[in-house]
Short mmCIF file of C-alpha atoms in Angstrom, two decimals:
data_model
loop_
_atom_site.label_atom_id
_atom_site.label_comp_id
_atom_site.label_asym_id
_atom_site.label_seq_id
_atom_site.Cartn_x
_atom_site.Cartn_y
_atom_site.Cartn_z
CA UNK A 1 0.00 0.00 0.00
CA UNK A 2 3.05 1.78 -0.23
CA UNK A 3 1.96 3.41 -3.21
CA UNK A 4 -1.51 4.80 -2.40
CA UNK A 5 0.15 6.03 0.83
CA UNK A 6 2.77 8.29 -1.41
CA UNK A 7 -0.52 9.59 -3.33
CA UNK A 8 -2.54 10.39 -0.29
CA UNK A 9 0.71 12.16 0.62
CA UNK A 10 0.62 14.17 -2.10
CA UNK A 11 -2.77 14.74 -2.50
CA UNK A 12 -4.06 15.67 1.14
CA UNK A 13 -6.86 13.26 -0.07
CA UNK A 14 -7.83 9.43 -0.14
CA UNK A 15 -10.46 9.02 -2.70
CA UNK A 16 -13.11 6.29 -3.35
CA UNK A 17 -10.60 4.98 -5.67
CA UNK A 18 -7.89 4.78 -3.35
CA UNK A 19 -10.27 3.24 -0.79
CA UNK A 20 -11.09 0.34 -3.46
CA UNK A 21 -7.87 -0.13 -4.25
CA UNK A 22 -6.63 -0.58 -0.59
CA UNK A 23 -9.63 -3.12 -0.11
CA UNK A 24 -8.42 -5.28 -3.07
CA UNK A 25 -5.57 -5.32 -1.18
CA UNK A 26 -6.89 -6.06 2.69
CA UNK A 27 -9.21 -8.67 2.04
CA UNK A 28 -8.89 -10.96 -0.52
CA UNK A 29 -8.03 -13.46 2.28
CA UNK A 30 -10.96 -11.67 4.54
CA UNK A 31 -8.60 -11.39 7.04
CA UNK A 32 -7.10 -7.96 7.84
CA UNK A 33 -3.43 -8.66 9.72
CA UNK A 34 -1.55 -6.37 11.55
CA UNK A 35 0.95 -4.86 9.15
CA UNK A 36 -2.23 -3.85 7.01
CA UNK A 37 -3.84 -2.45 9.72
CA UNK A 38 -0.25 -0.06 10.23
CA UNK A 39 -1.02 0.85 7.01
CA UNK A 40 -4.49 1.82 7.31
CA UNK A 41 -3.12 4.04 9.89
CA UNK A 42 -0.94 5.94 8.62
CA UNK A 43 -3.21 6.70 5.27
CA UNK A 44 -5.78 8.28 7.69
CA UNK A 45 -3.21 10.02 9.74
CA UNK A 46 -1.52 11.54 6.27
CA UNK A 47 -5.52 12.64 4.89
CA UNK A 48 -7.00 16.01 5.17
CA UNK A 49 -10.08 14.86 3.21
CA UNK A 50 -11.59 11.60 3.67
CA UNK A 51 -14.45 10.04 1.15
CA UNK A 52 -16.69 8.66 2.46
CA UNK A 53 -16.21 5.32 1.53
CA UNK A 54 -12.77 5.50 3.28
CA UNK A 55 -14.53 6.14 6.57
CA UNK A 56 -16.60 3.45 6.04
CA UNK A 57 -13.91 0.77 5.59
CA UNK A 58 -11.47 2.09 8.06
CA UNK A 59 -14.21 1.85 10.42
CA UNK A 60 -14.90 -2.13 8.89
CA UNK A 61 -11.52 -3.34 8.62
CA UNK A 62 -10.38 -1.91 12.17
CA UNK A 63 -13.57 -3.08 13.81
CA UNK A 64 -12.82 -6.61 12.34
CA UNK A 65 -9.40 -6.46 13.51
CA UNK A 66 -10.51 -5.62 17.31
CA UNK A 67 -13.54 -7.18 17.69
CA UNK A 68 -14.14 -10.29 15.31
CA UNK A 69 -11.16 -11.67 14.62
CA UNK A 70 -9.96 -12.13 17.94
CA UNK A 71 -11.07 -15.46 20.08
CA UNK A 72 -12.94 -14.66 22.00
CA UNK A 73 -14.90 -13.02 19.27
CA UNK A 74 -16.44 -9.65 20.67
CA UNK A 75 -14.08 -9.03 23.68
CA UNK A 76 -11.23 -6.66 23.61
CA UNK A 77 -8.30 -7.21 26.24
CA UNK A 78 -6.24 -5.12 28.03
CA UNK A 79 -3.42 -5.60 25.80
CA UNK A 80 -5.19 -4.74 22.68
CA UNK A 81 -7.07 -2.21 24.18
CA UNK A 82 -3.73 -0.34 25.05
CA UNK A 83 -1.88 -0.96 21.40
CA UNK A 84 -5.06 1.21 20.23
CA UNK A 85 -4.68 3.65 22.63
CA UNK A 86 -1.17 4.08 22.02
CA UNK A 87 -1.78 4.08 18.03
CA UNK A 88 -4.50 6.74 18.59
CA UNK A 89 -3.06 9.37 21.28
CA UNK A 90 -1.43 12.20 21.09
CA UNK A 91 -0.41 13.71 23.91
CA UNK A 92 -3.86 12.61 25.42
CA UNK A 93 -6.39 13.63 22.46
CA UNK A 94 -7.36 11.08 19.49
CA UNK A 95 -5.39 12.22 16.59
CA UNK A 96 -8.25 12.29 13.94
CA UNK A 97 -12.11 12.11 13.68
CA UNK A 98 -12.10 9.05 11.86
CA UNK A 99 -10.14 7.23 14.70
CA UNK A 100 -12.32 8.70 17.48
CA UNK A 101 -15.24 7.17 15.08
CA UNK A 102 -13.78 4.38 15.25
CA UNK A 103 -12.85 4.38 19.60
CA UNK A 104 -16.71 4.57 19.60
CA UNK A 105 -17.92 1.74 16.72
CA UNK A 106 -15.90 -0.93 18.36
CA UNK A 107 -17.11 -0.03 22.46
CA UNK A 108 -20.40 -0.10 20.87
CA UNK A 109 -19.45 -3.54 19.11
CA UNK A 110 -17.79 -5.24 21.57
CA UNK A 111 -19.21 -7.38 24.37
CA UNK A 112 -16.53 -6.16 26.92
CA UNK A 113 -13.92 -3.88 26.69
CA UNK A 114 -11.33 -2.68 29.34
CA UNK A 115 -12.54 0.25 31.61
CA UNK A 116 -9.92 2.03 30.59
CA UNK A 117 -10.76 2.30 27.11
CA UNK A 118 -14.10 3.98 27.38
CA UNK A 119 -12.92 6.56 30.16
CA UNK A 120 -10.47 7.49 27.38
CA UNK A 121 -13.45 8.00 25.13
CA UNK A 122 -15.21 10.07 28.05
CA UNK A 123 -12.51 11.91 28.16
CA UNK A 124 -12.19 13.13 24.08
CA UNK A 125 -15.69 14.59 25.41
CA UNK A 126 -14.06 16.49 28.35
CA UNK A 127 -10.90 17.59 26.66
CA UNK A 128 -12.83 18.90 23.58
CA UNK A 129 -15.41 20.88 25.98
CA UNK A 130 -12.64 22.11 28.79
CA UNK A 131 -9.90 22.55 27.33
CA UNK A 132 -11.08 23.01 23.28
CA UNK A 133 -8.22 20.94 22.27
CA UNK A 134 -9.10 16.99 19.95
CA UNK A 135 -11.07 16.31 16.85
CA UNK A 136 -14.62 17.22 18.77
CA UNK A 137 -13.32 20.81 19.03
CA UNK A 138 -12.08 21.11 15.49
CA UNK A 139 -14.95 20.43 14.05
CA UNK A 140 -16.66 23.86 13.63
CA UNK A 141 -20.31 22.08 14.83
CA UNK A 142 -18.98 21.56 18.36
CA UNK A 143 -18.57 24.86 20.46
CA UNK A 144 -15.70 24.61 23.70
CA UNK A 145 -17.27 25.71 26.72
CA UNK A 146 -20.74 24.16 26.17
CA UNK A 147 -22.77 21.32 25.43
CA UNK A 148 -24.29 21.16 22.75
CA UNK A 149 -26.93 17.92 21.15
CA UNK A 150 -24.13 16.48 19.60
CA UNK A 151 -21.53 16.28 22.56
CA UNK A 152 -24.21 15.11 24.59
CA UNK A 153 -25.42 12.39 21.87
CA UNK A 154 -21.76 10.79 21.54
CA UNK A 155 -21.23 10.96 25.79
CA UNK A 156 -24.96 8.89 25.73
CA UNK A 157 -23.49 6.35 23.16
CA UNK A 158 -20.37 5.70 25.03
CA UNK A 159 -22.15 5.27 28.37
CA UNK A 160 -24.78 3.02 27.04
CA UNK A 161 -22.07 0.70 25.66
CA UNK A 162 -19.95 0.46 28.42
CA UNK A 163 -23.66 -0.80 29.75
CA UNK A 164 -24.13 -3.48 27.42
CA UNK A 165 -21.74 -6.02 28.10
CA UNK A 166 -23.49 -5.89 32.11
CA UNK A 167 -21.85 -2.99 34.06
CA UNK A 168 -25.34 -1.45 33.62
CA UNK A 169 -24.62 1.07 36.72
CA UNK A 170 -22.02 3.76 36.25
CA UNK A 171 -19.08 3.93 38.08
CA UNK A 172 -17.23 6.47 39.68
CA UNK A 173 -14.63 7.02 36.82
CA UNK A 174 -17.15 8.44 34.95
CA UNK A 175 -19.04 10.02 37.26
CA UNK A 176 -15.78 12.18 37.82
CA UNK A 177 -15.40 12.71 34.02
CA UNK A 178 -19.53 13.77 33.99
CA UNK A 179 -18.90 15.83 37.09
CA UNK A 180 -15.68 17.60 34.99
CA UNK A 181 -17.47 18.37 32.34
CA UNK A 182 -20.63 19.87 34.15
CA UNK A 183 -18.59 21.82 36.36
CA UNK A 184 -17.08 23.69 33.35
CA UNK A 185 -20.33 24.69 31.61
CA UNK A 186 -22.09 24.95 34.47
CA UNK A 187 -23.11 28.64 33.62
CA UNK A 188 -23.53 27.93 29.43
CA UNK A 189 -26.53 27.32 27.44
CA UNK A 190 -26.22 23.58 27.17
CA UNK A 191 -28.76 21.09 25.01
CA UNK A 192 -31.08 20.09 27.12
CA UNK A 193 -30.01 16.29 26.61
CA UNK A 194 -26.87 16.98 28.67
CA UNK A 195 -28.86 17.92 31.43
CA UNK A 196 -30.95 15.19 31.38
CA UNK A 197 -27.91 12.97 31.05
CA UNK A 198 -26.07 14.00 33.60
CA UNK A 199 -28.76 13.80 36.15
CA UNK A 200 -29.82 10.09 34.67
CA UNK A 201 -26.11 9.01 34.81
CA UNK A 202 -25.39 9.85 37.90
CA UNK A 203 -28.75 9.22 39.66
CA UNK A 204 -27.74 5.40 38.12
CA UNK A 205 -24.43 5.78 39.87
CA UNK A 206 -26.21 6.13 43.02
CA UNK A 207 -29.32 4.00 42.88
CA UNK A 208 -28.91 1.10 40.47
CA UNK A 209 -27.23 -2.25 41.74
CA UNK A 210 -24.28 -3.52 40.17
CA UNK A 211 -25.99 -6.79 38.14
CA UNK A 212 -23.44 -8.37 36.25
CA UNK A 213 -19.53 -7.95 36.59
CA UNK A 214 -17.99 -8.47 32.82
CA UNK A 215 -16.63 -12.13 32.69
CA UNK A 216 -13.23 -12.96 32.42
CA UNK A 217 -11.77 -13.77 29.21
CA UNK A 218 -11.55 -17.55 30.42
CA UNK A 219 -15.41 -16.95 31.45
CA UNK A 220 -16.41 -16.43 27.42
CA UNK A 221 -16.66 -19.26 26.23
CA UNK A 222 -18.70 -20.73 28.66
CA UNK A 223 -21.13 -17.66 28.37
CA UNK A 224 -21.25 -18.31 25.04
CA UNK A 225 -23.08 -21.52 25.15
CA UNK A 226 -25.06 -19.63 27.80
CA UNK A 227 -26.05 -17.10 25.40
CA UNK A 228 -26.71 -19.58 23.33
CA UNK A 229 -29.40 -21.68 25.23
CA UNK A 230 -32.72 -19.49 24.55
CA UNK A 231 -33.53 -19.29 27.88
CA UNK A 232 -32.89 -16.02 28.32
CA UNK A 233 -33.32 -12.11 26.73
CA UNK A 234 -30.35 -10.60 27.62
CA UNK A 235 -31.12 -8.50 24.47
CA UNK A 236 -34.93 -7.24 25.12
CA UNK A 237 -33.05 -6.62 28.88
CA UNK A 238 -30.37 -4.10 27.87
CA UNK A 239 -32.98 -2.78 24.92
CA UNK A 240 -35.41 -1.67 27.57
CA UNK A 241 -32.53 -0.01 29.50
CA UNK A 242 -31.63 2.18 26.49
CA UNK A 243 -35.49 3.18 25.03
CA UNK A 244 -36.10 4.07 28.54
CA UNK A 245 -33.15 5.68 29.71
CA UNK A 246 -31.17 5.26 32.80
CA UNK A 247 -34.44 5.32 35.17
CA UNK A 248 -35.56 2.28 33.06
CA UNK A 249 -32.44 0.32 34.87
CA UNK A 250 -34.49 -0.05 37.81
CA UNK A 251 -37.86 -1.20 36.30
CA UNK A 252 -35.36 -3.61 34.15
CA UNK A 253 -34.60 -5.61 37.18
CA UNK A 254 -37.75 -6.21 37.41
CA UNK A 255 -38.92 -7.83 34.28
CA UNK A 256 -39.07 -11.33 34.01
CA UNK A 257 -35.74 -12.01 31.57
CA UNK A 258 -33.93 -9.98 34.44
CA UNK A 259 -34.85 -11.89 37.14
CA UNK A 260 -34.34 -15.28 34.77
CA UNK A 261 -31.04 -14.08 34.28
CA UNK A 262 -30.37 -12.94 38.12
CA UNK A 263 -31.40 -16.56 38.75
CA UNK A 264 -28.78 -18.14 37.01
CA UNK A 265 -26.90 -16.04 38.53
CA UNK A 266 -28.11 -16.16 42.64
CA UNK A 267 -25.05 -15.77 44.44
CA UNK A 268 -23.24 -13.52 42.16
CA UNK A 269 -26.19 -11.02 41.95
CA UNK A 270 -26.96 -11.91 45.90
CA UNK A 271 -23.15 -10.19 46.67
CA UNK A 272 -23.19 -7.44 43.61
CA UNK A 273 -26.49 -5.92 45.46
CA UNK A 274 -24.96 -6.09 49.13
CA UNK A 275 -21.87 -4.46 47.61
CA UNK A 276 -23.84 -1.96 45.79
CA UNK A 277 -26.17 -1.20 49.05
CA UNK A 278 -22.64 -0.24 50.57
CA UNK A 279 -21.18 1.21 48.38
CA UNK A 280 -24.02 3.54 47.24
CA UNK A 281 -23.82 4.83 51.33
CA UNK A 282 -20.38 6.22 50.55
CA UNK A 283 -21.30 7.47 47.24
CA UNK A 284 -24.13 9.48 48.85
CA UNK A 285 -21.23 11.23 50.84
CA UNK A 286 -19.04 11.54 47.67
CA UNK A 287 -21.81 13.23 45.84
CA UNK A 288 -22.71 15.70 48.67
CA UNK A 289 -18.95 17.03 48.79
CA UNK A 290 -18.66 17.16 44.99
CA UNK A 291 -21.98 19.10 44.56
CA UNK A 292 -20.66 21.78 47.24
CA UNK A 293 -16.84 22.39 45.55
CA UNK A 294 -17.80 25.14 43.95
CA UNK A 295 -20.39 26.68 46.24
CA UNK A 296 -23.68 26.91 43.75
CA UNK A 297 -25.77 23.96 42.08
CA UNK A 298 -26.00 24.17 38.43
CA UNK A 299 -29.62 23.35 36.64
CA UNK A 300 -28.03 19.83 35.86
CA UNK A 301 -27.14 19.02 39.48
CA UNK A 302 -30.53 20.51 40.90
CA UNK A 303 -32.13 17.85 37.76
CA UNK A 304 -30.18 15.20 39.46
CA UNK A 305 -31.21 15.96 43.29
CA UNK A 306 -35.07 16.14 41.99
CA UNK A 307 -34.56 12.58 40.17
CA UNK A 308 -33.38 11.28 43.11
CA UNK A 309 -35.82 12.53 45.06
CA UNK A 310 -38.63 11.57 43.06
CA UNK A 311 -37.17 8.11 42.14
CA UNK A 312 -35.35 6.73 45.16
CA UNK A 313 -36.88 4.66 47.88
CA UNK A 314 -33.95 5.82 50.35
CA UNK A 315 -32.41 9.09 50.22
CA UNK A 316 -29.45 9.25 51.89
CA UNK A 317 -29.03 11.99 54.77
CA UNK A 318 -25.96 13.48 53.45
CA UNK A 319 -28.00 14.61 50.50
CA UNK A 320 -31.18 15.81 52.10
CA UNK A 321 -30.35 19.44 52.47
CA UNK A 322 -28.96 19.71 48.77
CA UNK A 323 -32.35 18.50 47.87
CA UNK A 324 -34.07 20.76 49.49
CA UNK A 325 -32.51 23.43 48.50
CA UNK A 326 -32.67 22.28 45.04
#
């Protein structure tokens, strides 16, 4: 591909035709291998204009390389998950659009991926709001200092995959990155979506048990005869979390494919929910002292205190007087 590199080069462009031209070349065998995917690289990185045809099979042959073609199929370790990282970073910010693209296709593809890997996602979101630095904040659509539908739209996407593979209730990682970001545009006119995200997100942080843990890599295998049985809708389950948002986590548990699901699961579940019950005590606390840093709620922290209020059985003492006063 030497060749259609030295053209891009030249150009500033990869064309349809160079995009055909590289897929001739990736997968006659249908298998993309690691020197190609170097290669695919650095013809993105060397673009300034991108058809979009070339988006669309970066986007393919990268996915394939992450996701499908390693066993097992659909997970992403922690060593893979850190060559990306390192191919994509520079000097903390994803070096193009197309790659961040791509950071979000395969967390939304995968059935597990490293924490890691979608808190550096989260945080192409942050950087791109606080600090107006990444591929977010050169795009002309997306304003630093605010949040606007689109920010917010990407932030949902991320969140809900890191969901899918079973971590359904968000952890404190992000709740620090969501916290970041509302802290810095606490006084803009943000899309109303981010306010509504924020307070779903992190009422979930504080209400919603645990359910599943990700399994192990050695785990897969054995899930996916699991998956495989019919007995349960582990699809319908995460579907209604997402049409319903994150208050629908909580009615989720309670449908019948959750609880056939918890079932198979007894004792697992039985110690997620004790851990979560304690857990959520000290959160309380953690929330309390992060809502008061700066002196003044913002109209996305008062959202959150009223969803709590309104949704949780149990509101923790620590948080009473911020609700009021919200």
């Amino acid at each position: 591909m030497s060749d259609i590199l030295a053209r891009v080069r030249q150009s500033g462009r990869v064309s349809a035709e160079d995009t055909q031209a590289v897929r001739r070349i990736v997968y006659p065998d249908m298998y993309v291998d690691k020197d190609e995917v170097e290669a695919l690289f650095a013809i993105d990185e060397t673009a300034h204009r991108r058809d979009p045809q070339w988006v669309s099979f970066f986007l393919e042959a990268l996915s394939d390389f992450l996701v499908r073609q390693k066993n097992p199929i659909g997970y992403i370790s922690e060593a893979n998950a850190r060559w990306l990282m390192k191919h994509i970073d520079r000097d903390g910010e994803v070096k193009t659009e197309t790659e961040l693209m791509l950071l979000v296709k395969i967390l939304e593809e995968a059935d597990h991926a490293p924490e890691p890997l979608f808190l550096f996602a989260m945080d192409q979101i942050r950087i791109a709001v606080l600090e107006g630095r990444g591929p977010l904040a050169r795009d002309s659509r997306l304003e630093p200092g605010r949040v606007n539908a689109a920010e917010a739209a990407l932030l949902r996407r991320v969140i809900y995959a890191y969901g899918s593979d079973g971590g359904a209730a968000i952890t404190r990682a992000e709740a620090e990155i969501l916290f970041d970001i509302n802290d810095a545009v606490a006084d803009a006119d943000n899309d109303p979506d981010w306010t509504d995200l924020f307070a779903k997100a992190l009422a979930n942080f504080l209400m919603a048990a645990s359910g599943y843990s990700a399994p192990s890599r050695e785990v897969a295998l054995a899930r996916d005869e699991w998956l495989g049985s019919g007995s349960t809708d582990v699809a319908g389950f995460v579907g209604r979390m997402a049409s319903s948002g994150f208050s629908g986590i909580l009615n989720a548990y309670r449908q019948p494919s959750a609880r056939q699901v918890m079932e198979k699961h007894n004792d697992r579940m039985a110690a997620d929910i004790a851990a979560s019950e304690t857990v959520t005590r000290m959160e309380a606390e953690w929330l309390a002292a992060r809502l008061r840093r700066d002196g003044e709620l913002s109209e996305s922290e008062k959202a959150l205190l009223r969803f709590i209020k309104e949704n949780s059985p149990d509101i923790h003492p620590a948080l009473k007087p911020l609700i009021d006063a919200a």
